[in-house]
Amino acid sequence: MKKTLIIALLFLGLSGMVYAQDIAPNAIGLRIGDNDGFSTEVNYQRALSENNRLELGLAWRTADRFDAVKGTGIYQWVWNIDGGFNWYAGAGASVGIFDVDNDFAQFDDDDSELFINAAGDIGIEYRFDFPLLLSLDFRPEIGILNDFDDSLEFDIALGIRYLF
């Protein structure tokens, strides 16, 4: 009876660990996308529970009209599809500064401005058997404090992250 109980507890404990490993405790890498110009983001993900994580990013964006640097934080929910495939959705915000080209007539004499955006995120990812995570996501953002552009913007990006 003791052996059966110990084996059952061990099995339950290990199965819980296997499920918890669907989300890596930490992942760091790049998120490369396009939204009104080319954008590269150094990206870090930290698991908070079995199916929730925090994603933090520092991005550089270049476009015809402006250049920008922004920091983003998104809280994500992650659901397993099958094996190493997951899909996720989240919400968060970004804050940054952009430098506008002086030839852009809509913007007066100011060369740079602070902005705050509300952001959403939905995507799909694949976790390989070795420490690599590939993702493709869609991140809509809307300016909530922004004199330059308060419209809804769509960002589609490929993520490549190292798991640790």
Short mmCIF file of C-alpha atoms in Angstrom, two decimals:
data_model
loop_
_atom_site.label_atom_id
_atom_site.label_comp_id
_atom_site.label_asym_id
_atom_site.label_seq_id
_atom_site.Cartn_x
_atom_site.Cartn_y
_atom_site.Cartn_z
CA MET A 1 0.00 0.00 0.00
CA LYS A 2 2.85 2.38 0.83
CA LYS A 3 4.55 1.67 -2.49
CA THR A 4 1.33 2.29 -4.41
CA LEU A 5 0.74 5.59 -2.59
CA ILE A 6 4.35 6.72 -3.15
CA ILE A 7 4.20 5.78 -6.84
CA ALA A 8 0.86 7.57 -7.25
CA LEU A 9 2.20 10.74 -5.57
CA LEU A 10 5.39 10.59 -7.62
CA PHE A 11 3.38 10.18 -10.83
CA LEU A 12 1.14 13.15 -9.95
CA GLY A 13 4.14 15.29 -9.06
CA LEU A 14 5.99 14.48 -12.27
CA SER A 15 2.91 14.98 -14.44
CA GLY A 16 2.46 18.41 -12.87
CA MET A 17 6.08 19.24 -13.67
CA VAL A 18 5.67 18.14 -17.28
CA TYR A 19 2.60 20.35 -17.68
CA ALA A 20 4.38 23.29 -16.07
CA GLN A 21 7.20 22.94 -18.58
CA ASP A 22 4.91 23.96 -21.46
CA ILE A 23 5.92 27.52 -20.58
CA ALA A 24 9.65 28.00 -20.11
CA PRO A 25 10.58 29.75 -16.87
CA ASN A 26 12.58 32.31 -18.89
CA ALA A 27 13.03 33.12 -22.57
CA ILE A 28 15.09 35.85 -24.20
CA GLY A 29 15.46 36.77 -27.84
CA LEU A 30 14.36 39.00 -30.68
CA ARG A 31 10.96 39.98 -32.01
CA ILE A 32 11.29 41.25 -35.58
CA GLY A 33 8.32 42.87 -37.27
CA ASP A 34 6.81 45.53 -39.42
CA ASN A 35 4.42 48.29 -38.43
CA ASP A 36 4.82 51.48 -40.44
CA GLY A 37 8.53 50.70 -40.70
CA PHE A 38 11.00 48.02 -39.66
CA SER A 39 11.08 47.18 -35.93
CA THR A 40 13.42 45.07 -33.84
CA GLU A 41 12.68 44.28 -30.20
CA VAL A 42 14.89 42.65 -27.59
CA ASN A 43 12.35 40.52 -25.79
CA TYR A 44 12.20 38.72 -22.43
CA GLN A 45 9.46 36.37 -21.19
CA ARG A 46 9.06 35.30 -17.56
CA ALA A 47 6.60 32.57 -16.52
CA LEU A 48 4.37 33.64 -13.63
CA SER A 49 2.35 30.42 -13.31
CA GLU A 50 1.57 27.29 -15.34
CA ASN A 51 -0.25 29.22 -18.06
CA ASN A 52 0.54 32.92 -17.48
CA ARG A 53 3.65 34.94 -18.24
CA LEU A 54 4.96 38.47 -18.50
CA GLU A 55 6.59 39.65 -21.72
CA LEU A 56 8.89 42.68 -21.64
CA GLY A 57 10.47 44.26 -24.69
CA LEU A 58 12.70 47.14 -25.73
CA ALA A 59 12.13 48.05 -29.39
CA TRP A 60 13.73 50.26 -32.03
CA ARG A 61 11.60 51.30 -34.98
CA THR A 62 12.64 53.14 -38.13
CA ALA A 63 10.21 54.53 -40.68
CA ASP A 64 10.08 57.21 -43.39
CA ARG A 65 8.51 59.81 -41.07
CA PHE A 66 10.07 58.98 -37.69
CA ASP A 67 12.34 56.84 -35.54
CA ALA A 68 11.19 55.50 -32.17
CA VAL A 69 12.38 53.65 -29.08
CA LYS A 70 9.81 52.02 -26.83
CA GLY A 71 9.45 49.68 -23.89
CA THR A 72 6.52 47.26 -23.79
CA GLY A 73 5.03 45.10 -21.04
CA ILE A 74 2.33 42.52 -21.77
CA TYR A 75 0.61 40.03 -19.46
CA GLN A 76 -0.14 36.83 -21.44
CA TRP A 77 -2.34 33.77 -21.04
CA VAL A 78 -0.94 30.65 -22.76
CA TRP A 79 -2.92 27.58 -23.92
CA ASN A 80 -1.44 24.37 -25.26
CA ILE A 81 -2.68 23.21 -28.67
CA ASP A 82 -0.69 20.01 -29.04
CA GLY A 83 2.82 18.99 -28.03
CA GLY A 84 5.09 22.00 -28.41
CA PHE A 85 2.42 24.19 -30.05
CA ASN A 86 0.83 26.90 -27.89
CA TRP A 87 -1.31 29.89 -28.60
CA TYR A 88 -1.44 32.97 -26.41
CA ALA A 89 -3.24 36.25 -25.90
CA GLY A 90 -2.49 39.20 -23.69
CA ALA A 91 -2.87 42.86 -22.87
CA GLY A 92 -0.48 45.56 -21.77
CA ALA A 93 1.03 48.92 -22.59
CA SER A 94 4.07 50.55 -24.11
CA VAL A 95 5.85 53.81 -23.45
CA GLY A 96 8.49 55.45 -25.56
CA ILE A 97 9.83 58.41 -27.42
CA PHE A 98 9.90 59.12 -31.14
CA ASP A 99 11.93 61.52 -33.23
CA VAL A 100 10.02 63.01 -36.14
CA ASP A 101 11.60 63.97 -39.45
CA ASN A 102 11.47 67.78 -39.78
CA ASP A 103 10.02 67.42 -43.29
CA PHE A 104 6.84 65.91 -41.85
CA ALA A 105 4.46 68.88 -42.26
CA GLN A 106 1.73 67.74 -39.85
CA PHE A 107 4.10 68.00 -36.91
CA ASP A 108 5.14 71.59 -36.09
CA ASP A 109 8.59 72.45 -34.73
CA ASP A 110 8.82 69.67 -32.13
CA ASP A 111 11.44 67.10 -32.99
CA SER A 112 10.55 64.44 -30.41
CA GLU A 113 7.57 63.40 -28.29
CA LEU A 114 6.71 60.95 -25.54
CA PHE A 115 3.98 58.40 -26.24
CA ILE A 116 1.97 55.83 -24.28
CA ASN A 117 0.06 53.07 -26.09
CA ALA A 118 -2.39 50.40 -24.98
CA ALA A 119 -1.43 47.07 -26.55
CA GLY A 120 -2.98 43.68 -27.14
CA ASP A 121 -1.25 40.52 -28.30
CA ILE A 122 -2.34 37.25 -29.88
CA GLY A 123 -0.06 34.64 -31.38
CA ILE A 124 1.09 31.09 -31.88
CA GLU A 125 4.40 29.55 -30.83
CA TYR A 126 6.35 26.33 -31.14
CA ARG A 127 8.75 25.06 -28.50
CA PHE A 128 11.41 22.72 -29.88
CA ASP A 129 12.99 19.81 -27.97
CA PHE A 130 16.12 21.94 -27.62
CA PRO A 131 15.98 25.44 -26.00
CA LEU A 132 14.41 27.37 -28.88
CA LEU A 133 10.99 29.02 -29.13
CA LEU A 134 9.62 30.41 -32.41
CA SER A 135 6.51 32.56 -32.45
CA LEU A 136 4.37 34.58 -34.81
CA ASP A 137 2.14 37.20 -33.25
CA PHE A 138 -0.18 40.08 -33.97
CA ARG A 139 0.01 43.11 -31.65
CA PRO A 140 -2.54 45.90 -32.15
CA GLU A 141 -1.63 49.16 -30.39
CA ILE A 142 -3.58 52.39 -29.94
CA GLY A 143 -2.13 55.69 -28.79
CA ILE A 144 -3.60 56.90 -25.51
CA LEU A 145 -1.09 59.71 -24.87
CA ASN A 146 0.37 60.72 -28.18
CA ASP A 147 0.31 64.04 -30.06
CA PHE A 148 1.87 62.52 -33.18
CA ASP A 149 -0.40 59.58 -34.05
CA ASP A 150 -3.25 58.24 -31.89
CA SER A 151 -4.62 55.83 -34.50
CA LEU A 152 -4.82 52.05 -34.21
CA GLU A 153 -1.63 50.41 -35.47
CA PHE A 154 -1.08 46.73 -36.25
CA ASP A 155 2.25 45.02 -35.67
CA ILE A 156 2.96 41.52 -36.99
CA ALA A 157 6.25 39.98 -35.88
CA LEU A 158 8.35 36.83 -35.78
CA GLY A 159 9.89 35.96 -32.41
CA ILE A 160 13.04 33.88 -31.92
CA ARG A 161 13.88 33.16 -28.28
CA TYR A 162 16.37 31.10 -26.29
CA LEU A 163 14.78 29.20 -23.37
CA PHE A 164 16.47 28.91 -20.00
#
